[in-house]
Amino acid sequence: MDLYQQLLIACPLVFLAGFVDAVAGGGGLISLPAYYMAGLPPHLALGTNKMSSSIGTVFSTATYFRGGFVYKRIIPVSVAGALIGSWIGAQCALLLNEQFLRWLMVALVPALAIFTVFKKGLFTPEERNMPQVKEQIITAVAALSIGWYDGFFGPGTGMFLILAFVGILKLNPVTASGNAKVINLCSNIAAVAAFAAGGKVFYALALPCAAFSIFGNLLGARLTIKNGAKIIKPVMLVVVFILLITIIKDLVLN
């Protein structure tokens, strides 16, 4: 397959992935298979995907920042917790059987979908009066837990971050998306550096796709800021469905 054909396959899907990622997280469930479809081997697909998606994430994160939809007080503890948790999760992945987590997710993901659909007021902003110490502790625990999941398994991490910020910290949905993007961006930068150092980025494909990722991220962030839960909830349910299909497919193939 030549580069022109690869671009025709990957660019539209990476645009869609950027849009989904900016709204509800989980764009990698679309973009990574796109690079596989374009004929890239696994490690090169992972590195190329991280490069293009990270560049797009810079723009959606900046959009949320400019709009004032990032809760800055929890950024340090959430980023630190996610990075530490991710490192621990990656170490566990070297020792534990990933199949156990796949089966667990098959049970949990449908429950998550039911919770998202039927939980009244989940995406309705509430008055927040949580003490700062409690807020920091809850944020650290949530970030460590989701960071561990990201390092061990990964798919849908952004979506889980948003649900944690909305359901536990009671952030409004748009701010929850903004804070999730900050964490995603920090973890992605570290991953891009590792893949680039190992020569696992196909720049001739990654850079054009990055432009489409930027457009998708910008569109998703702006629509989220404008529409809030009206767009976040349905996109999140699509991500949950894709995640479930991905996990079941991997179980069948493995």
JSON list of C-alpha atoms in Angstrom, two decimals, residues 76-245:
[
{"chain": "A", "resi": 76, "resn": "PRO", "atom": "CA", "xyz": [-0.93, 19.13, 39.78]},
{"chain": "A", "resi": 77, "resn": "VAL", "atom": "CA", "xyz": [-2.28, 16.27, 41.89]},
{"chain": "A", "resi": 78, "resn": "SER", "atom": "CA", "xyz": [-4.27, 14.72, 39.05]},
{"chain": "A", "resi": 79, "resn": "VAL", "atom": "CA", "xyz": [-1.36, 14.80, 36.59]},
{"chain": "A", "resi": 80, "resn": "ALA", "atom": "CA", "xyz": [1.07, 13.44, 39.18]},
{"chain": "A", "resi": 81, "resn": "GLY", "atom": "CA", "xyz": [-1.37, 10.72, 40.25]},
{"chain": "A", "resi": 82, "resn": "ALA", "atom": "CA", "xyz": [-2.11, 9.67, 36.67]},
{"chain": "A", "resi": 83, "resn": "LEU", "atom": "CA", "xyz": [1.57, 9.48, 35.70]},
{"chain": "A", "resi": 84, "resn": "ILE", "atom": "CA", "xyz": [2.53, 7.51, 38.80]},
{"chain": "A", "resi": 85, "resn": "GLY", "atom": "CA", "xyz": [-0.47, 5.20, 38.40]},
{"chain": "A", "resi": 86, "resn": "SER", "atom": "CA", "xyz": [0.35, 4.68, 34.74]},
{"chain": "A", "resi": 87, "resn": "TRP", "atom": "CA", "xyz": [3.92, 3.69, 35.57]},
{"chain": "A", "resi": 88, "resn": "ILE", "atom": "CA", "xyz": [2.71, 1.21, 38.21]},
{"chain": "A", "resi": 89, "resn": "GLY", "atom": "CA", "xyz": [0.13, -0.17, 35.77]},
{"chain": "A", "resi": 90, "resn": "ALA", "atom": "CA", "xyz": [2.79, -0.68, 33.10]},
{"chain": "A", "resi": 91, "resn": "GLN", "atom": "CA", "xyz": [4.91, -2.62, 35.60]},
{"chain": "A", "resi": 92, "resn": "CYS", "atom": "CA", "xyz": [1.90, -4.76, 36.54]},
{"chain": "A", "resi": 93, "resn": "ALA", "atom": "CA", "xyz": [1.25, -5.45, 32.86]},
{"chain": "A", "resi": 94, "resn": "LEU", "atom": "CA", "xyz": [4.65, -7.14, 32.70]},
{"chain": "A", "resi": 95, "resn": "LEU", "atom": "CA", "xyz": [3.70, -9.48, 35.55]},
{"chain": "A", "resi": 96, "resn": "LEU", "atom": "CA", "xyz": [-0.05, -10.10, 35.35]},
{"chain": "A", "resi": 97, "resn": "ASN", "atom": "CA", "xyz": [-2.38, -11.70, 32.81]},
{"chain": "A", "resi": 98, "resn": "GLU", "atom": "CA", "xyz": [-4.20, -9.02, 30.81]},
{"chain": "A", "resi": 99, "resn": "GLN", "atom": "CA", "xyz": [-6.99, -11.49, 29.94]},
{"chain": "A", "resi": 100, "resn": "PHE", "atom": "CA", "xyz": [-8.37, -11.25, 33.47]},
{"chain": "A", "resi": 101, "resn": "LEU", "atom": "CA", "xyz": [-8.86, -7.51, 33.08]},
{"chain": "A", "resi": 102, "resn": "ARG", "atom": "CA", "xyz": [-10.48, -8.00, 29.67]},
{"chain": "A", "resi": 103, "resn": "TRP", "atom": "CA", "xyz": [-13.10, -10.34, 31.15]},
{"chain": "A", "resi": 104, "resn": "LEU", "atom": "CA", "xyz": [-13.66, -7.95, 34.03]},
{"chain": "A", "resi": 105, "resn": "MET", "atom": "CA", "xyz": [-14.21, -5.10, 31.56]},
{"chain": "A", "resi": 106, "resn": "VAL", "atom": "CA", "xyz": [-16.78, -7.15, 29.62]},
{"chain": "A", "resi": 107, "resn": "ALA", "atom": "CA", "xyz": [-18.86, -7.11, 32.81]},
{"chain": "A", "resi": 108, "resn": "LEU", "atom": "CA", "xyz": [-18.11, -3.54, 33.85]},
{"chain": "A", "resi": 109, "resn": "VAL", "atom": "CA", "xyz": [-18.50, -1.69, 30.54]},
{"chain": "A", "resi": 110, "resn": "PRO", "atom": "CA", "xyz": [-22.22, -2.56, 30.02]},
{"chain": "A", "resi": 111, "resn": "ALA", "atom": "CA", "xyz": [-22.81, -1.56, 33.65]},
{"chain": "A", "resi": 112, "resn": "LEU", "atom": "CA", "xyz": [-21.05, 1.72, 32.91]},
{"chain": "A", "resi": 113, "resn": "ALA", "atom": "CA", "xyz": [-23.34, 2.31, 29.92]},
{"chain": "A", "resi": 114, "resn": "ILE", "atom": "CA", "xyz": [-26.45, 1.64, 32.02]},
{"chain": "A", "resi": 115, "resn": "PHE", "atom": "CA", "xyz": [-25.15, 3.98, 34.72]},
{"chain": "A", "resi": 116, "resn": "THR", "atom": "CA", "xyz": [-24.47, 6.74, 32.17]},
{"chain": "A", "resi": 117, "resn": "VAL", "atom": "CA", "xyz": [-27.94, 6.44, 30.64]},
{"chain": "A", "resi": 118, "resn": "PHE", "atom": "CA", "xyz": [-30.06, 6.12, 33.75]},
{"chain": "A", "resi": 119, "resn": "LYS", "atom": "CA", "xyz": [-28.16, 8.05, 36.45]},
{"chain": "A", "resi": 120, "resn": "LYS", "atom": "CA", "xyz": [-30.29, 11.15, 36.96]},
{"chain": "A", "resi": 121, "resn": "GLY", "atom": "CA", "xyz": [-28.38, 14.40, 37.10]},
{"chain": "A", "resi": 122, "resn": "LEU", "atom": "CA", "xyz": [-25.02, 12.82, 36.22]},
{"chain": "A", "resi": 123, "resn": "PHE", "atom": "CA", "xyz": [-24.21, 15.55, 33.72]},
{"chain": "A", "resi": 124, "resn": "THR", "atom": "CA", "xyz": [-26.13, 18.30, 35.50]},
{"chain": "A", "resi": 125, "resn": "PRO", "atom": "CA", "xyz": [-23.80, 20.81, 37.18]},
{"chain": "A", "resi": 126, "resn": "GLU", "atom": "CA", "xyz": [-24.13, 20.89, 40.96]},
{"chain": "A", "resi": 127, "resn": "GLU", "atom": "CA", "xyz": [-23.11, 23.45, 43.53]},
{"chain": "A", "resi": 128, "resn": "ARG", "atom": "CA", "xyz": [-19.67, 22.49, 44.80]},
{"chain": "A", "resi": 129, "resn": "ASN", "atom": "CA", "xyz": [-18.63, 23.01, 48.42]},
{"chain": "A", "resi": 130, "resn": "MET", "atom": "CA", "xyz": [-16.08, 20.24, 48.87]},
{"chain": "A", "resi": 131, "resn": "PRO", "atom": "CA", "xyz": [-13.18, 21.05, 51.25]},
{"chain": "A", "resi": 132, "resn": "GLN", "atom": "CA", "xyz": [-9.87, 21.42, 49.42]},
{"chain": "A", "resi": 133, "resn": "VAL", "atom": "CA", "xyz": [-8.11, 18.64, 51.34]},
{"chain": "A", "resi": 134, "resn": "LYS", "atom": "CA", "xyz": [-10.90, 16.16, 50.58]},
{"chain": "A", "resi": 135, "resn": "GLU", "atom": "CA", "xyz": [-10.93, 17.28, 46.96]},
{"chain": "A", "resi": 136, "resn": "GLN", "atom": "CA", "xyz": [-7.18, 16.72, 46.62]},
{"chain": "A", "resi": 137, "resn": "ILE", "atom": "CA", "xyz": [-7.36, 13.26, 48.22]},
{"chain": "A", "resi": 138, "resn": "ILE", "atom": "CA", "xyz": [-10.26, 12.14, 46.02]},
{"chain": "A", "resi": 139, "resn": "THR", "atom": "CA", "xyz": [-8.51, 13.50, 42.93]},
{"chain": "A", "resi": 140, "resn": "ALA", "atom": "CA", "xyz": [-5.27, 11.70, 43.79]},
{"chain": "A", "resi": 141, "resn": "VAL", "atom": "CA", "xyz": [-7.03, 8.36, 44.35]},
{"chain": "A", "resi": 142, "resn": "ALA", "atom": "CA", "xyz": [-9.08, 8.66, 41.15]},
{"chain": "A", "resi": 143, "resn": "ALA", "atom": "CA", "xyz": [-6.06, 9.72, 39.08]},
{"chain": "A", "resi": 144, "resn": "LEU", "atom": "CA", "xyz": [-3.89, 6.92, 40.49]},
{"chain": "A", "resi": 145, "resn": "SER", "atom": "CA", "xyz": [-6.60, 4.31, 39.81]},
{"chain": "A", "resi": 146, "resn": "ILE", "atom": "CA", "xyz": [-7.36, 5.46, 36.28]},
{"chain": "A", "resi": 147, "resn": "GLY", "atom": "CA", "xyz": [-3.66, 6.01, 35.61]},
{"chain": "A", "resi": 148, "resn": "TRP", "atom": "CA", "xyz": [-3.05, 2.41, 36.67]},
{"chain": "A", "resi": 149, "resn": "TYR", "atom": "CA", "xyz": [-5.71, 1.26, 34.22]},
{"chain": "A", "resi": 150, "resn": "ASP", "atom": "CA", "xyz": [-4.12, 3.37, 31.49]},
{"chain": "A", "resi": 151, "resn": "GLY", "atom": "CA", "xyz": [-0.70, 1.83, 32.06]},
{"chain": "A", "resi": 152, "resn": "PHE", "atom": "CA", "xyz": [-2.04, -1.71, 32.35]},
{"chain": "A", "resi": 153, "resn": "PHE", "atom": "CA", "xyz": [-4.68, -1.75, 29.61]},
{"chain": "A", "resi": 154, "resn": "GLY", "atom": "CA", "xyz": [-5.59, 1.74, 28.36]},
{"chain": "A", "resi": 155, "resn": "PRO", "atom": "CA", "xyz": [-8.64, 1.97, 26.06]},
{"chain": "A", "resi": 156, "resn": "GLY", "atom": "CA", "xyz": [-11.17, 4.62, 27.09]},
{"chain": "A", "resi": 157, "resn": "THR", "atom": "CA", "xyz": [-8.99, 6.27, 29.75]},
{"chain": "A", "resi": 158, "resn": "GLY", "atom": "CA", "xyz": [-10.21, 9.78, 28.89]},
{"chain": "A", "resi": 159, "resn": "MET", "atom": "CA", "xyz": [-13.82, 8.69, 29.26]},
{"chain": "A", "resi": 160, "resn": "PHE", "atom": "CA", "xyz": [-13.16, 7.22, 32.71]},
{"chain": "A", "resi": 161, "resn": "LEU", "atom": "CA", "xyz": [-11.43, 10.44, 33.77]},
{"chain": "A", "resi": 162, "resn": "ILE", "atom": "CA", "xyz": [-14.44, 12.51, 32.70]},
{"chain": "A", "resi": 163, "resn": "LEU", "atom": "CA", "xyz": [-16.84, 10.25, 34.58]},
{"chain": "A", "resi": 164, "resn": "ALA", "atom": "CA", "xyz": [-14.66, 10.45, 37.70]},
{"chain": "A", "resi": 165, "resn": "PHE", "atom": "CA", "xyz": [-14.47, 14.25, 37.53]},
{"chain": "A", "resi": 166, "resn": "VAL", "atom": "CA", "xyz": [-18.23, 14.53, 36.98]},
{"chain": "A", "resi": 167, "resn": "GLY", "atom": "CA", "xyz": [-19.47, 11.76, 39.26]},
{"chain": "A", "resi": 168, "resn": "ILE", "atom": "CA", "xyz": [-17.08, 12.16, 42.20]},
{"chain": "A", "resi": 169, "resn": "LEU", "atom": "CA", "xyz": [-15.73, 15.72, 42.12]},
{"chain": "A", "resi": 170, "resn": "LYS", "atom": "CA", "xyz": [-18.99, 17.15, 40.75]},
{"chain": "A", "resi": 171, "resn": "LEU", "atom": "CA", "xyz": [-17.27, 19.22, 38.06]},
{"chain": "A", "resi": 172, "resn": "ASN", "atom": "CA", "xyz": [-19.51, 20.38, 35.24]},
{"chain": "A", "resi": 173, "resn": "PRO", "atom": "CA", "xyz": [-19.15, 18.12, 32.18]},
{"chain": "A", "resi": 174, "resn": "VAL", "atom": "CA", "xyz": [-17.26, 20.62, 30.02]},
{"chain": "A", "resi": 175, "resn": "THR", "atom": "CA", "xyz": [-14.69, 21.33, 32.73]},
{"chain": "A", "resi": 176, "resn": "ALA", "atom": "CA", "xyz": [-14.35, 17.60, 33.34]},
{"chain": "A", "resi": 177, "resn": "SER", "atom": "CA", "xyz": [-13.50, 17.16, 29.65]},
{"chain": "A", "resi": 178, "resn": "GLY", "atom": "CA", "xyz": [-10.96, 19.98, 29.86]},
{"chain": "A", "resi": 179, "resn": "ASN", "atom": "CA", "xyz": [-9.21, 18.47, 32.86]},
{"chain": "A", "resi": 180, "resn": "ALA", "atom": "CA", "xyz": [-9.17, 15.04, 31.25]},
{"chain": "A", "resi": 181, "resn": "LYS", "atom": "CA", "xyz": [-7.43, 16.53, 28.21]},
{"chain": "A", "resi": 182, "resn": "VAL", "atom": "CA", "xyz": [-4.69, 18.04, 30.42]},
{"chain": "A", "resi": 183, "resn": "ILE", "atom": "CA", "xyz": [-3.90, 14.60, 31.88]},
{"chain": "A", "resi": 184, "resn": "ASN", "atom": "CA", "xyz": [-4.08, 12.91, 28.48]},
{"chain": "A", "resi": 185, "resn": "LEU", "atom": "CA", "xyz": [-1.71, 15.48, 27.02]},
{"chain": "A", "resi": 186, "resn": "CYS", "atom": "CA", "xyz": [0.90, 14.98, 29.75]},
{"chain": "A", "resi": 187, "resn": "SER", "atom": "CA", "xyz": [0.87, 11.20, 29.44]},
{"chain": "A", "resi": 188, "resn": "ASN", "atom": "CA", "xyz": [0.90, 11.35, 25.64]},
{"chain": "A", "resi": 189, "resn": "ILE", "atom": "CA", "xyz": [3.97, 13.59, 25.54]},
{"chain": "A", "resi": 190, "resn": "ALA", "atom": "CA", "xyz": [5.94, 11.03, 27.55]},
{"chain": "A", "resi": 191, "resn": "ALA", "atom": "CA", "xyz": [4.76, 8.24, 25.24]},
{"chain": "A", "resi": 192, "resn": "VAL", "atom": "CA", "xyz": [5.61, 10.19, 22.08]},
{"chain": "A", "resi": 193, "resn": "ALA", "atom": "CA", "xyz": [9.14, 10.83, 23.35]},
{"chain": "A", "resi": 194, "resn": "ALA", "atom": "CA", "xyz": [9.65, 7.12, 23.97]},
{"chain": "A", "resi": 195, "resn": "PHE", "atom": "CA", "xyz": [8.29, 6.03, 20.57]},
{"chain": "A", "resi": 196, "resn": "ALA", "atom": "CA", "xyz": [10.22, 8.74, 18.69]},
{"chain": "A", "resi": 197, "resn": "ALA", "atom": "CA", "xyz": [13.46, 7.80, 20.43]},
{"chain": "A", "resi": 198, "resn": "GLY", "atom": "CA", "xyz": [12.90, 4.19, 19.40]},
{"chain": "A", "resi": 199, "resn": "GLY", "atom": "CA", "xyz": [12.27, 5.12, 15.75]},
{"chain": "A", "resi": 200, "resn": "LYS", "atom": "CA", "xyz": [8.64, 3.97, 15.93]},
{"chain": "A", "resi": 201, "resn": "VAL", "atom": "CA", "xyz": [6.97, 6.99, 14.29]},
{"chain": "A", "resi": 202, "resn": "PHE", "atom": "CA", "xyz": [6.11, 7.06, 10.56]},
{"chain": "A", "resi": 203, "resn": "TYR", "atom": "CA", "xyz": [6.35, 10.82, 10.11]},
{"chain": "A", "resi": 204, "resn": "ALA", "atom": "CA", "xyz": [5.21, 10.85, 6.48]},
{"chain": "A", "resi": 205, "resn": "LEU", "atom": "CA", "xyz": [1.83, 9.61, 7.71]},
{"chain": "A", "resi": 206, "resn": "ALA", "atom": "CA", "xyz": [1.83, 11.02, 11.25]},
{"chain": "A", "resi": 207, "resn": "LEU", "atom": "CA", "xyz": [2.22, 14.68, 10.31]},
{"chain": "A", "resi": 208, "resn": "PRO", "atom": "CA", "xyz": [-0.55, 14.90, 7.68]},
{"chain": "A", "resi": 209, "resn": "CYS", "atom": "CA", "xyz": [-2.82, 12.95, 10.02]},
{"chain": "A", "resi": 210, "resn": "ALA", "atom": "CA", "xyz": [-1.89, 15.36, 12.81]},
{"chain": "A", "resi": 211, "resn": "ALA", "atom": "CA", "xyz": [-3.46, 18.19, 10.79]},
{"chain": "A", "resi": 212, "resn": "PHE", "atom": "CA", "xyz": [-6.72, 16.23, 10.61]},
{"chain": "A", "resi": 213, "resn": "SER", "atom": "CA", "xyz": [-6.44, 15.45, 14.32]},
{"chain": "A", "resi": 214, "resn": "ILE", "atom": "CA", "xyz": [-6.10, 19.17, 15.03]},
{"chain": "A", "resi": 215, "resn": "PHE", "atom": "CA", "xyz": [-9.27, 19.96, 13.07]},
{"chain": "A", "resi": 216, "resn": "GLY", "atom": "CA", "xyz": [-11.18, 17.16, 14.81]},
{"chain": "A", "resi": 217, "resn": "ASN", "atom": "CA", "xyz": [-10.00, 18.22, 18.26]},
{"chain": "A", "resi": 218, "resn": "LEU", "atom": "CA", "xyz": [-10.83, 21.88, 17.66]},
{"chain": "A", "resi": 219, "resn": "LEU", "atom": "CA", "xyz": [-14.31, 21.05, 16.39]},
{"chain": "A", "resi": 220, "resn": "GLY", "atom": "CA", "xyz": [-14.99, 18.66, 19.26]},
{"chain": "A", "resi": 221, "resn": "ALA", "atom": "CA", "xyz": [-13.77, 21.06, 21.94]},
{"chain": "A", "resi": 222, "resn": "ARG", "atom": "CA", "xyz": [-15.75, 24.00, 20.56]},
{"chain": "A", "resi": 223, "resn": "LEU", "atom": "CA", "xyz": [-18.96, 21.98, 20.23]},
{"chain": "A", "resi": 224, "resn": "THR", "atom": "CA", "xyz": [-18.51, 20.65, 23.75]},
{"chain": "A", "resi": 225, "resn": "ILE", "atom": "CA", "xyz": [-18.06, 24.15, 25.16]},
{"chain": "A", "resi": 226, "resn": "LYS", "atom": "CA", "xyz": [-21.17, 25.26, 23.28]},
{"chain": "A", "resi": 227, "resn": "ASN", "atom": "CA", "xyz": [-23.44, 22.28, 23.98]},
{"chain": "A", "resi": 228, "resn": "GLY", "atom": "CA", "xyz": [-22.09, 20.63, 27.14]},
{"chain": "A", "resi": 229, "resn": "ALA", "atom": "CA", "xyz": [-23.84, 17.42, 28.20]},
{"chain": "A", "resi": 230, "resn": "LYS", "atom": "CA", "xyz": [-26.03, 17.44, 25.08]},
{"chain": "A", "resi": 231, "resn": "ILE", "atom": "CA", "xyz": [-23.03, 16.31, 23.06]},
{"chain": "A", "resi": 232, "resn": "ILE", "atom": "CA", "xyz": [-20.87, 14.66, 25.75]},
{"chain": "A", "resi": 233, "resn": "LYS", "atom": "CA", "xyz": [-23.40, 12.02, 26.81]},
{"chain": "A", "resi": 234, "resn": "PRO", "atom": "CA", "xyz": [-24.24, 10.57, 23.36]},
{"chain": "A", "resi": 235, "resn": "VAL", "atom": "CA", "xyz": [-20.60, 10.60, 22.26]},
{"chain": "A", "resi": 236, "resn": "MET", "atom": "CA", "xyz": [-19.60, 8.91, 25.49]},
{"chain": "A", "resi": 237, "resn": "LEU", "atom": "CA", "xyz": [-22.15, 6.15, 24.90]},
{"chain": "A", "resi": 238, "resn": "VAL", "atom": "CA", "xyz": [-20.68, 5.61, 21.42]},
{"chain": "A", "resi": 239, "resn": "VAL", "atom": "CA", "xyz": [-17.23, 5.31, 23.01]},
{"chain": "A", "resi": 240, "resn": "VAL", "atom": "CA", "xyz": [-18.57, 2.78, 25.54]},
{"chain": "A", "resi": 241, "resn": "PHE", "atom": "CA", "xyz": [-20.03, 0.71, 22.70]},
{"chain": "A", "resi": 242, "resn": "ILE", "atom": "CA", "xyz": [-16.79, 0.80, 20.68]},
{"chain": "A", "resi": 243, "resn": "LEU", "atom": "CA", "xyz": [-14.80, -0.11, 23.81]},
{"chain": "A", "resi": 244, "resn": "LEU", "atom": "CA", "xyz": [-17.02, -3.12, 24.50]},
{"chain": "A", "resi": 245, "resn": "ILE", "atom": "CA", "xyz": [-16.76, -4.35, 20.91]}
]
